[in-house]
Coordinates of C-alpha atoms and ligand atoms in Angstrom, one line a residue:
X1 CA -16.5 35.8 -30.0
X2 CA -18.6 37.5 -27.4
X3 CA -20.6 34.8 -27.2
X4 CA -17.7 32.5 -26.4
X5 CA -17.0 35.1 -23.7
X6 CA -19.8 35.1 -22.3
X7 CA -20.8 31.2 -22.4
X8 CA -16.9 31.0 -20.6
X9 CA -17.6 33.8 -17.5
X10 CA -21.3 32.0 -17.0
X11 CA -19.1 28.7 -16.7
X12 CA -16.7 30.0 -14.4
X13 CA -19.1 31.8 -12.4
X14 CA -20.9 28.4 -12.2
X15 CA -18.1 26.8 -10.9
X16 CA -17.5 29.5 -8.6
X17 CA -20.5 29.1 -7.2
X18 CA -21.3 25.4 -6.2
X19 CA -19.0 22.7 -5.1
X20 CA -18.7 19.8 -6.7
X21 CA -21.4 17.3 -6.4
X22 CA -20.2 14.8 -3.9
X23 CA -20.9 11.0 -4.2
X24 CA -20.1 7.9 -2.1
X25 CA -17.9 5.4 -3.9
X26 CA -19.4 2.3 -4.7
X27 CA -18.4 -0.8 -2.4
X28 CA -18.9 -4.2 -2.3
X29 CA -17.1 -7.8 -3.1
X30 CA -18.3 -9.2 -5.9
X31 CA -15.8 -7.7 -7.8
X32 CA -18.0 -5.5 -10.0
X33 CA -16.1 -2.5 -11.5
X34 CA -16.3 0.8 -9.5
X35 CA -17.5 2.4 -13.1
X36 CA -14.1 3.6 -14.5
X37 CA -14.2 0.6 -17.0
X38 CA -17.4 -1.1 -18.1
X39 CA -18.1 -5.1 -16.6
X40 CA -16.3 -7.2 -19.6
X41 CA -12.9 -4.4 -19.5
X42 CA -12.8 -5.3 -15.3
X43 CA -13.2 -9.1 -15.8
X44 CA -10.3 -8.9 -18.3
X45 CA -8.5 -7.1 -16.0
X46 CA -9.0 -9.3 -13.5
X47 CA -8.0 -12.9 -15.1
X48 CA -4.5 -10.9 -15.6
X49 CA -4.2 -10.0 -11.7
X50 CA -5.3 -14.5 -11.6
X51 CA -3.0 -15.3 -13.8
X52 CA -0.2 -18.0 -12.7
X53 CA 3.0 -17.0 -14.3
X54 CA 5.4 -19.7 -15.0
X55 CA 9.1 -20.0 -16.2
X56 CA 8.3 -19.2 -19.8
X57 CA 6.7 -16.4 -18.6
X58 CA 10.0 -15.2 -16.9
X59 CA 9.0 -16.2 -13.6
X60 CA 11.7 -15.8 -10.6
X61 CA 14.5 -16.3 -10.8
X62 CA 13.6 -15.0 -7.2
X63 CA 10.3 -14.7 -6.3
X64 CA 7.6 -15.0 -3.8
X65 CA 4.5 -16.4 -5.7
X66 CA 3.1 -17.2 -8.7
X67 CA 0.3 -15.0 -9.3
X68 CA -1.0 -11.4 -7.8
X69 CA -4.3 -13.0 -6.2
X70 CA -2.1 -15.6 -4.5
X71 CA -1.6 -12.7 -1.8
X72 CA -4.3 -10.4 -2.7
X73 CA -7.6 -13.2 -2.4
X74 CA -9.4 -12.6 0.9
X75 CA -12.8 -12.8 0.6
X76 CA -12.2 -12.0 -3.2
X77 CA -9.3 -10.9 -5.9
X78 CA -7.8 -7.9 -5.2
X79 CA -8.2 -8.5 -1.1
X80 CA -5.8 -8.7 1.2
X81 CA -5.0 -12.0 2.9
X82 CA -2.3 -14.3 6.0
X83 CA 0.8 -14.3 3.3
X84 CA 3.6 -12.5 4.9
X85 CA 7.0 -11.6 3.1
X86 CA 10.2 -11.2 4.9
X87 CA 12.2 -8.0 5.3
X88 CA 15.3 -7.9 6.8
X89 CA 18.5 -5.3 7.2
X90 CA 21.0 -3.8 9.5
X91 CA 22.0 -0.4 11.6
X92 CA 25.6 0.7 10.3
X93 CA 27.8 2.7 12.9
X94 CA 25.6 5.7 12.8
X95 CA 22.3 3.8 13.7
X96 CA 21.3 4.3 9.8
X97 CA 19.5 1.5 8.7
X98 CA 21.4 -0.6 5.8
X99 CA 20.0 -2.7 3.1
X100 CA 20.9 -6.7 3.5
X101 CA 23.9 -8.3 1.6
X102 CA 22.7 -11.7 1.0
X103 CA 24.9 -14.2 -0.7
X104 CA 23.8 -16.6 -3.5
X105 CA 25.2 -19.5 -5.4
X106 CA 27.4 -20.5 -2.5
X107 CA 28.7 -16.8 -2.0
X108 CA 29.7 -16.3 -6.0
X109 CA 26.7 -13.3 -6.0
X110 CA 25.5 -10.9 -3.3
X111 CA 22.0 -9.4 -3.5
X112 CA 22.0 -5.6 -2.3
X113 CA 19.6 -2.9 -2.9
X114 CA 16.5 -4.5 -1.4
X115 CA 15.4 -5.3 2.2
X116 CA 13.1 -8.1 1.2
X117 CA 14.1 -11.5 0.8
X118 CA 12.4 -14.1 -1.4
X119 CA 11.2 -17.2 0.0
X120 CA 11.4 -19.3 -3.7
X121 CA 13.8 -19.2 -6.5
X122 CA 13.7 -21.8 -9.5
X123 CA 16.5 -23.5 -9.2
X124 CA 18.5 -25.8 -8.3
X125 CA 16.3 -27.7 -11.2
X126 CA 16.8 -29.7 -14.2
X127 CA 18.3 -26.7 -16.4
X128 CA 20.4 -25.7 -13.6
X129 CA 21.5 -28.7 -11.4
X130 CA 24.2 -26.7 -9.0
X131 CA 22.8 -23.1 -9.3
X132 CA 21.8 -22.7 -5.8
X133 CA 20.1 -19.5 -5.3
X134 CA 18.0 -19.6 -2.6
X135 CA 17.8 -16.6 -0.1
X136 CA 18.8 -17.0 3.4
X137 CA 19.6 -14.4 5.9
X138 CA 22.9 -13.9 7.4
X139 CA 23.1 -13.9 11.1
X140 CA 24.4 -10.3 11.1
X141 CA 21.1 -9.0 9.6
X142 CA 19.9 -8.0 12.5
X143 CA 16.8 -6.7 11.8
X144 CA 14.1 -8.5 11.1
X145 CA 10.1 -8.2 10.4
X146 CA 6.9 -9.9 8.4
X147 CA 5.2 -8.2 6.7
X148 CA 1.4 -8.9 5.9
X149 CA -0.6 -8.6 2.2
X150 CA -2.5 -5.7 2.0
X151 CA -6.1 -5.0 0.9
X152 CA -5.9 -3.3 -2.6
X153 CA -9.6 -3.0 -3.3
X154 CA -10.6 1.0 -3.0
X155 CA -7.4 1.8 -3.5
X156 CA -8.1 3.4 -6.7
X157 CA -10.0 6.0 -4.6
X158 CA -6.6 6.3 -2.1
X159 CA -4.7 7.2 -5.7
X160 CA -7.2 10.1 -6.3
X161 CA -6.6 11.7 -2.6
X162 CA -4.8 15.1 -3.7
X163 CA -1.0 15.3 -2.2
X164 CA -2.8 18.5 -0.7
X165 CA -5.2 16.2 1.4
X166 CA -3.1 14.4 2.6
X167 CA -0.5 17.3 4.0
X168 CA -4.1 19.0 5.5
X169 CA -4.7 15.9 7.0
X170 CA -1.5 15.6 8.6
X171 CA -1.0 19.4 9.6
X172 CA -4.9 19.5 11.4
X173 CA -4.2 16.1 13.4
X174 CA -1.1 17.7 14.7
X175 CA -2.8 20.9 16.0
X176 CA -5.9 19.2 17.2
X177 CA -3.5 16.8 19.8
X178 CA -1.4 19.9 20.8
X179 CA 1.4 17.7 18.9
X180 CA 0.9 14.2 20.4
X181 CA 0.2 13.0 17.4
X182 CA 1.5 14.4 13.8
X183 CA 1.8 11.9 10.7
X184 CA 4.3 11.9 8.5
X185 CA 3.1 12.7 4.8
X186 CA 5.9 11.0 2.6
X187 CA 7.6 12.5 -0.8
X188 CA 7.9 8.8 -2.8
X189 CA 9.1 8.8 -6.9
X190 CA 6.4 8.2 -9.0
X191 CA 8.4 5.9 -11.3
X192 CA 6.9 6.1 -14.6
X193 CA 7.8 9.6 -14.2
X194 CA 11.3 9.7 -13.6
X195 CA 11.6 13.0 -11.3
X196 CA 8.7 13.5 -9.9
X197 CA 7.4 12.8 -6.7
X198 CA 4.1 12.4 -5.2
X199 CA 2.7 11.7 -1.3
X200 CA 3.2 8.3 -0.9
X201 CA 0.1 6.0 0.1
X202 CA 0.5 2.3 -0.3
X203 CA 2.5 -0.1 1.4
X204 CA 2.9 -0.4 5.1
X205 CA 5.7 2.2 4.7
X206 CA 4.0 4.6 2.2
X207 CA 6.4 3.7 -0.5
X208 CA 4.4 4.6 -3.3
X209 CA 2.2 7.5 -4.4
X210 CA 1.2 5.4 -7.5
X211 CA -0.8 2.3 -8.6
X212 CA 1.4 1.7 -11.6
X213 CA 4.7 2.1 -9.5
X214 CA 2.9 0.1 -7.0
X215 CA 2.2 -3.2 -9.9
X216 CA 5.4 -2.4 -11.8
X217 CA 7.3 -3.1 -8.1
X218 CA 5.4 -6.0 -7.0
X219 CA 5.8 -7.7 -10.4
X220 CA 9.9 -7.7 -10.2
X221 CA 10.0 -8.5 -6.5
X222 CA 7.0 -10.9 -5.8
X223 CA 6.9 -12.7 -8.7
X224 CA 10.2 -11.9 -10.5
X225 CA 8.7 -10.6 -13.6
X226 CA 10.6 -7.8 -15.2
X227 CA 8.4 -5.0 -17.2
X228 CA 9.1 -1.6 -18.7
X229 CA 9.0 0.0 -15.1
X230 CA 11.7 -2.4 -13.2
X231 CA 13.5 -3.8 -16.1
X232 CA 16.4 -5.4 -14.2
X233 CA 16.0 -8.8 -12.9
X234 CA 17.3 -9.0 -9.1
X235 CA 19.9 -11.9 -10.4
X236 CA 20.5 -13.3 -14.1
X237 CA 21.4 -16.8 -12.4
X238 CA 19.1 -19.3 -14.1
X239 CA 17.4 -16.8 -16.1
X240 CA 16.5 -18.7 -19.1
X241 CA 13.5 -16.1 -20.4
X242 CA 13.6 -12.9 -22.9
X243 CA 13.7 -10.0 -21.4
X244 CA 11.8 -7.8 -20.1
X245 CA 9.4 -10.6 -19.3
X246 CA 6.2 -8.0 -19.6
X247 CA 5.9 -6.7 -23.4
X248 CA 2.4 -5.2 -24.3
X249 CA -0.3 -7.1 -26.2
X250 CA -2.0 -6.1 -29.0
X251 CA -4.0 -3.2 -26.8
X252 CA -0.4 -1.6 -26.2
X253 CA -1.1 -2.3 -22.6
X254 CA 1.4 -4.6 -20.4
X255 CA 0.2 -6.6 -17.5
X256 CA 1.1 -3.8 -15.1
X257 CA -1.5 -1.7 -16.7
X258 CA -4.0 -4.3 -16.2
X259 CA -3.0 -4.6 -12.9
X260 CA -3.6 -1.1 -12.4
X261 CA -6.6 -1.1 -14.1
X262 CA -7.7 -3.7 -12.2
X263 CA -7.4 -1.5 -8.8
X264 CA -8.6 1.5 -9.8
X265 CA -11.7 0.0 -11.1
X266 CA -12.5 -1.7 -8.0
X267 CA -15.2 -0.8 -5.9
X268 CA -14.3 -0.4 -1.8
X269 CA -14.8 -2.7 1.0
X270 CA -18.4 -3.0 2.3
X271 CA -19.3 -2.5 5.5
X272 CA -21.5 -5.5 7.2
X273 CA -24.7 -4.3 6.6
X274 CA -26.4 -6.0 9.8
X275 CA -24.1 -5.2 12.3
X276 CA -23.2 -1.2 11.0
X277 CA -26.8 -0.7 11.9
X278 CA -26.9 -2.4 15.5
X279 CA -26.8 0.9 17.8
X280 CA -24.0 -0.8 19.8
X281 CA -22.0 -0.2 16.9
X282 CA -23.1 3.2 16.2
X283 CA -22.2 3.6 19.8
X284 CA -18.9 1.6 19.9
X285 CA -17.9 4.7 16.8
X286 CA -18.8 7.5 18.9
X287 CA -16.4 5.9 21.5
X288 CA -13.9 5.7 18.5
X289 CA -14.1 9.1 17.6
X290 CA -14.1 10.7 21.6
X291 CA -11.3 8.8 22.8
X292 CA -9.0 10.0 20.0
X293 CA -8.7 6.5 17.8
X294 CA -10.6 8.4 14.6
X295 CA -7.4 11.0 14.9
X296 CA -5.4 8.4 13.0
X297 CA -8.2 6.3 11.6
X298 CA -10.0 8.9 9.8
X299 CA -13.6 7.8 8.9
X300 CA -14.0 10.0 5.4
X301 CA -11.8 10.9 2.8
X302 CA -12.9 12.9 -0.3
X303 CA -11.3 12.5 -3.2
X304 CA -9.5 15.5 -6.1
X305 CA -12.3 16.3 -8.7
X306 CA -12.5 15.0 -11.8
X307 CA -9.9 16.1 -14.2
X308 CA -7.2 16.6 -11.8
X309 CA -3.8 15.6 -12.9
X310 CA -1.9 13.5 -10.5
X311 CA 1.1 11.4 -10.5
X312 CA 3.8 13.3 -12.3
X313 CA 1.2 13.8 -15.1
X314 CA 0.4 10.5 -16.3
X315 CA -3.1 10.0 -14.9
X316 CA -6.1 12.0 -15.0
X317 CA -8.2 11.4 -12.4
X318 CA -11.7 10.4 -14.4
X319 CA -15.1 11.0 -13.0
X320 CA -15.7 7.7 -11.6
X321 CA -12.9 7.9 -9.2
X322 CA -13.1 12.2 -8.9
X323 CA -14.9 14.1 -6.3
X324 CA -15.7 11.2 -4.0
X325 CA -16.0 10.0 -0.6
X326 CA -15.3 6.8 0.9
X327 CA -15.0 5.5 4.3
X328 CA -10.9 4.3 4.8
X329 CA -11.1 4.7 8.6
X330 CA -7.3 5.5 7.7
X331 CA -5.2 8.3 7.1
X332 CA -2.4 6.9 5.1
X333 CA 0.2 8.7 7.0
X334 CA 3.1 7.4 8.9
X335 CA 2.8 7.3 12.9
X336 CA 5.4 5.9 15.4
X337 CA 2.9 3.9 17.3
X338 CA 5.7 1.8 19.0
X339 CA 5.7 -1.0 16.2
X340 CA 8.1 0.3 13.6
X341 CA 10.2 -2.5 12.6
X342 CA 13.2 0.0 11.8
X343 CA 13.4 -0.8 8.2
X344 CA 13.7 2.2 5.8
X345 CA 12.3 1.9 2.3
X346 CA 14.8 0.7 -0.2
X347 CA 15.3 2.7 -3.1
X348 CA 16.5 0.1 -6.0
X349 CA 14.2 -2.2 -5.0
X350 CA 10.9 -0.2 -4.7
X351 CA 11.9 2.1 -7.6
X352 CA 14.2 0.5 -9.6
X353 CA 17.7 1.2 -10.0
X354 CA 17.5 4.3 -12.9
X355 CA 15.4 6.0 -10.3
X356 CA 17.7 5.0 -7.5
X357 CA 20.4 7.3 -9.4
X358 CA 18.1 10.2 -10.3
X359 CA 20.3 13.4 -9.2
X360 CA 17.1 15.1 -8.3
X361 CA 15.7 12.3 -5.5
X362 CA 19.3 11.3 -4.2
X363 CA 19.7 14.6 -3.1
X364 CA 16.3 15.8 -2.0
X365 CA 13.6 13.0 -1.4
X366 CA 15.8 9.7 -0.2
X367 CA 17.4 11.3 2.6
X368 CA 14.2 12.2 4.3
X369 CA 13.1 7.9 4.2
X370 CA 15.6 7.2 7.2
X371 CA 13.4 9.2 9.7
X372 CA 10.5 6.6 9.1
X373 CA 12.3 4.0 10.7
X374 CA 10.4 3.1 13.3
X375 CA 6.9 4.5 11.8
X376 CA 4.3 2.8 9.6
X377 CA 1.2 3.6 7.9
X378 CA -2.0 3.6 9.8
X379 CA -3.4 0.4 9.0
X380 CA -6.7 1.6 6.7
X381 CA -9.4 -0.6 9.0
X382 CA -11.7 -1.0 6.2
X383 CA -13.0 -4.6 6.1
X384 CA -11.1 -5.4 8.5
X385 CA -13.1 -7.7 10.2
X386 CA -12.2 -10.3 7.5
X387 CA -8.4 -10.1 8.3
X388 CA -7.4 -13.0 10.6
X389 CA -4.1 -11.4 11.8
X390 CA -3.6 -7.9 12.5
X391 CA -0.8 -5.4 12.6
X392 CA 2.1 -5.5 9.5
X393 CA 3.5 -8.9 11.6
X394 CA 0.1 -10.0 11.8
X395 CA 1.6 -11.0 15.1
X396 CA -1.7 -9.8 16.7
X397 CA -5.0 -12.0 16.3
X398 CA -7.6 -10.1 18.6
X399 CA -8.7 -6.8 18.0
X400 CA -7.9 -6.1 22.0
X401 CA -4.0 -7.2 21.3
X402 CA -3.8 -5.1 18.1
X403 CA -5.2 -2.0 20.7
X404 CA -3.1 -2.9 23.3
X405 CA 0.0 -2.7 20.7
X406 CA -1.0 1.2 20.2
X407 CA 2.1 2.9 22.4
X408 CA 4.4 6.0 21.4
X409 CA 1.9 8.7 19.5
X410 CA -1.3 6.3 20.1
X411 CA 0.0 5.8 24.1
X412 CA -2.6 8.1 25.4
X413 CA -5.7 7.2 23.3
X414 CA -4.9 3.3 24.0
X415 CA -4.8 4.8 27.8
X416 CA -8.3 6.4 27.0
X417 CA -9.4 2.8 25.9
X418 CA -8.1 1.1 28.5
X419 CA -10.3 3.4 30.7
X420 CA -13.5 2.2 29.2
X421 CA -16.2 0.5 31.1
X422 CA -16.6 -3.6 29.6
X423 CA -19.6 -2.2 28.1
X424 CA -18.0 0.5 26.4
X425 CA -14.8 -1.7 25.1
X426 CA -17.7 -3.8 23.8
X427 CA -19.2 -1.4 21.9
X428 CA -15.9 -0.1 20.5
X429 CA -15.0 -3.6 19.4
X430 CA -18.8 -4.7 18.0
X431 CA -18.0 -1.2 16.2
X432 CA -14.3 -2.6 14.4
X433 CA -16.1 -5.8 13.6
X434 CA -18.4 -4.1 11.5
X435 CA -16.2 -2.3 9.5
Ligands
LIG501 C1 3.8 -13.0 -2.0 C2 2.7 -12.2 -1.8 C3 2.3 -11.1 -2.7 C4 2.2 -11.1 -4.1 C5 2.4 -12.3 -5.0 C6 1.7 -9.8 -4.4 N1 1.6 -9.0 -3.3 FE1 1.0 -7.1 -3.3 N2 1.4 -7.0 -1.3 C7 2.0 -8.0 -0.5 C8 2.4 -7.5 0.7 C9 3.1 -8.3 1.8 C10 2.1 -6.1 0.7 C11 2.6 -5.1 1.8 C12 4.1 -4.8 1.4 C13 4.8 -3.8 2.3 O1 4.3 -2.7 2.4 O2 5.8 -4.2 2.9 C14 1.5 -5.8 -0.5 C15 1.0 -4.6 -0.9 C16 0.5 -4.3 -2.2 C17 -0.1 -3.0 -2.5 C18 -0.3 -1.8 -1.6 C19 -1.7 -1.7 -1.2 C20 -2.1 -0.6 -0.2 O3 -3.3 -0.2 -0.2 O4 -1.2 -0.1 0.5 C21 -0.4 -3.1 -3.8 C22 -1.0 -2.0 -4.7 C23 -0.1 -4.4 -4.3 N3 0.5 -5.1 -3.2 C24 -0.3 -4.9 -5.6 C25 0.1 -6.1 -6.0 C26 0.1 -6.6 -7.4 C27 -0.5 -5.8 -8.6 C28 0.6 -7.8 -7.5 C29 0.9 -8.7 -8.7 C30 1.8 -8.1 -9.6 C31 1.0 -8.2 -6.1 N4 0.7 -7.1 -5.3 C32 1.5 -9.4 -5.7 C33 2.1 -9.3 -0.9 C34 2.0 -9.8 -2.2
LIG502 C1 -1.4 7.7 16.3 C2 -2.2 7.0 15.3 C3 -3.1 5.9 15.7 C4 -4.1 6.0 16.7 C5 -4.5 7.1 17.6 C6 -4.8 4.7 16.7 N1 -4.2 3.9 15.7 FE1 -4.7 2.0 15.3 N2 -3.1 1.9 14.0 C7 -2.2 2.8 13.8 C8 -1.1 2.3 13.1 C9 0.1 3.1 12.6 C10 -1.4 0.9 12.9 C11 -0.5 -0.1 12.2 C12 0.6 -0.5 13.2 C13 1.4 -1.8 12.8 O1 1.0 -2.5 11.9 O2 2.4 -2.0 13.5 C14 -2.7 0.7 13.5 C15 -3.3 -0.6 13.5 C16 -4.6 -0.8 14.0 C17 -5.3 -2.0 13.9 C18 -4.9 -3.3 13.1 C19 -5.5 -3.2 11.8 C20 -4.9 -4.2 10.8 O3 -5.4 -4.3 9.6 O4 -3.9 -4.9 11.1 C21 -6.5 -1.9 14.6 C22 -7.6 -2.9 14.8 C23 -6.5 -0.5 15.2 N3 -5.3 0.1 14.8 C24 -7.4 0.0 16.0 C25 -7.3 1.2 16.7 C26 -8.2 1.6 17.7 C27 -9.4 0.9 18.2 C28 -7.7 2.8 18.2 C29 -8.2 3.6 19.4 C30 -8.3 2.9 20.7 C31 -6.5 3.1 17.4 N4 -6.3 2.1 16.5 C32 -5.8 4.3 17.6 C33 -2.3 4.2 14.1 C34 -3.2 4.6 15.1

């Protein structure tokens, strides 16, 4: 017994004593696992984020594409890539932003609850001759945006940033800019916890907290795959498969898991090793940092330590993703840099439609979504020199247009850029193309 004491006090005092050993994640693209699951578990993994799902598989009956690397694949799986999905809605009398109604089947079935709209559906087809179903928007959507495919590798790391991190992060940035510029830190459901709520993180409007929410959601409304998460198919027309379409094989784990898996084992983008080290670039950052970009793109993040329990209480942080830094150049807030698109996040959709009635959120955490509008999430800039379009429209294709976008909290630090000798710019933008 006293030994037990004492053995626990020389423990304690231990930890009291020295911080946790930092290390730097692990980052490259050759798709190698970040050391949460060993090199044959992340290859298995991976062939289900590959996999091409089709009708037997419960594919559509609205849907987007027929696998998860179809979006995610640039330079490798689990990359981000051009494919942009459509989001459209409306402002009701109050300037509140309204999910679309979007009639299918000649009017005979409306599709509410989500702001996204599907570019494919299965039919009309041989089974289903004069179902049509396909999506099209109604003039009096008014709103409209693209969205671009995000980058999901590293973002097992972004899962392990504590909620506390992230409201630090948010609260320093604030004070530092005398209140110029303050990012939003978002309360999101995490959905395999009905309840509970975490900061949300992924997606260009923060709309999740979690990587399983994250697959569960992009399973129903990409590919039209329903799973234990977001049971309920967005329409039954043409359905011809058993539902829900994802059922566990004989590890007990569903493809959503994998999917999960999948990102949290992967290592983070790497840096181009030859430029990083030119000292233009090492110049071009300091420019980054003194002219007030690095307020927003933050260079180094460090995740919870290993053990910490996050998302609602269904995921341990383990040591390969605890007590770790790594090099976002993002701070996963939400800003109002003058780009919003003015869509809110919708609730069914992203969360399905239990969640959606959860008395807890529909009181406390949905009404806060209509104040980020017109905000998105600091685009993360790692590797982004191998995106070809920039910004969530990827309507911007030079790293000087994407700056020149910056207005609203970023107006004076895209001032301070503006201000830059040719030299200077030069540096700044050698620096973003080695990131
Ligand atoms: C049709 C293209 C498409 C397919 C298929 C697709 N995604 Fe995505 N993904 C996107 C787009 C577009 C976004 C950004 C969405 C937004 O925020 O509006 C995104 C964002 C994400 C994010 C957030 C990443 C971050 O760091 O913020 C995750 C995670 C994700 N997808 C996982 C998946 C998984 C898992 C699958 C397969 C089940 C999948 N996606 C299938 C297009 C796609
Ligand atoms: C107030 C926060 C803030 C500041 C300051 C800021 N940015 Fe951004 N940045 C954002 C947000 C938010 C986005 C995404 C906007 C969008 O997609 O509409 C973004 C997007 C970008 C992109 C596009 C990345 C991609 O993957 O599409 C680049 C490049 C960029 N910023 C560079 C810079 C540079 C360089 C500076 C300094 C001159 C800067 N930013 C200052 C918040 C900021």
């Amino acid at each position: 017994m006293k030994l037990l004491a004492g053995i626990s006090v020389f423990l304690s005092l231990g930890l009291l004593s020295f911080a946790p050993a930092l290390s730097d994640a692990p980052t490259g693209f050759d798709n190698k696992s970040n050391g949460l699951v060993d090199a044959a578990t992340h290859t298995a993994d991976q062939a289900k984020f590959e996999e091409v799902e089709a009708l037997t598989d419960g594919l559509g009956p609205l849907y987007n594409a027929q696998s998860c690397r179809e979006c995610h694949q640039n330079p490798t799986s689990g990359g981000s890539s051009q494919v942009a999905e459509l989001r459209v809605g409306h402002n009701d009398a109050k300037g509140a932003f309204q999910n679309p109604e979007i009639p299918i089947n000649h009017g005979a079935e409306i599709i509410k609850g989500r702001s996204l709209v599907n570019d494919r559906a299965i039919c009309p087809s041989g089974a289903f001759p004069n179902t049509e179903i396909q999506e099209h928007v109604p003039d009096s959507e008014k709103i409209r945006t693209f969205r671009v495919s995000l980058n999901l590798l590293g973002d097992g790391f972004v899962e392990a940033l504590s909620d506390q991190t992230l409201l630090d992060l948010a609260k320093d940035q604030c004070k530092k800019t005398q209140g110029k510029i303050c990012g939003q830190a978002l309360y999101v459901p995490i959905v395999e916890v009905p309840g509970k709520t975490g900061v949300g993180r992924f997606g260009w409007k923060d709309q999740h907290a979690s990587l399983l929410s994250f697959s569960a959601d992009a399973y129903l409304n990409e590919m039209g795959i329903t799973n234990r998460l977001q049971p309920d198919e967005v329409t039954n027309l043409c359905n011809a498969a058993s539902e829900p379409n994802d059922t566990p094989g004989t590890d007990g784990l569903s493809d959503i898991d994998h999917f999960a898996r999948f990102m949290r084992a992967s290592e983070a983008p790497a840096r181009d090793v030859t430029l990083s080290q030119t000292s233009e670039a090492k110049n071009g950052e300091g420019l980054f940092d003194k002219i007030g970009c690095a307020h927003c793109h933050v260079a180094t993040l460090t995740t919870a330590s290993a053990g910490t329990v996050i998302n609602g209480g269904n995921f341990t942080i383990p040591p390969a993703l605890g007590d770790k830094t790594f090099h976002p150049y993002g701070d996963f807030l939400l800003h109002n840099v003058g780009t919003g698109d003015g869509i809110v996040q919708a609730i069914p959709e992203h969360y399905g439609r239990r969640i959606a009635e959860h008395p807890d959120l529909k009181n406390s955490t949905f009404p806060k979504f209509q104040s980020t509008a017109d905000k998105i999430r600091t685009a993360p800039l790692w590797g982004v020199r191998l995106h070809s379009r920039l910004m969530h429209d990827g309507a911007s294709v030079t790293f000087t247009d994407a700056i020149a976008r910056h207005r609203g909290e970023a107006s004076h630090v895209t001032e301070e850029f503006e201000k830059l000798t040719p030299a200077e710019k030069k540096a700044l933008l050698t620096f973003l193309q080695s990131l």
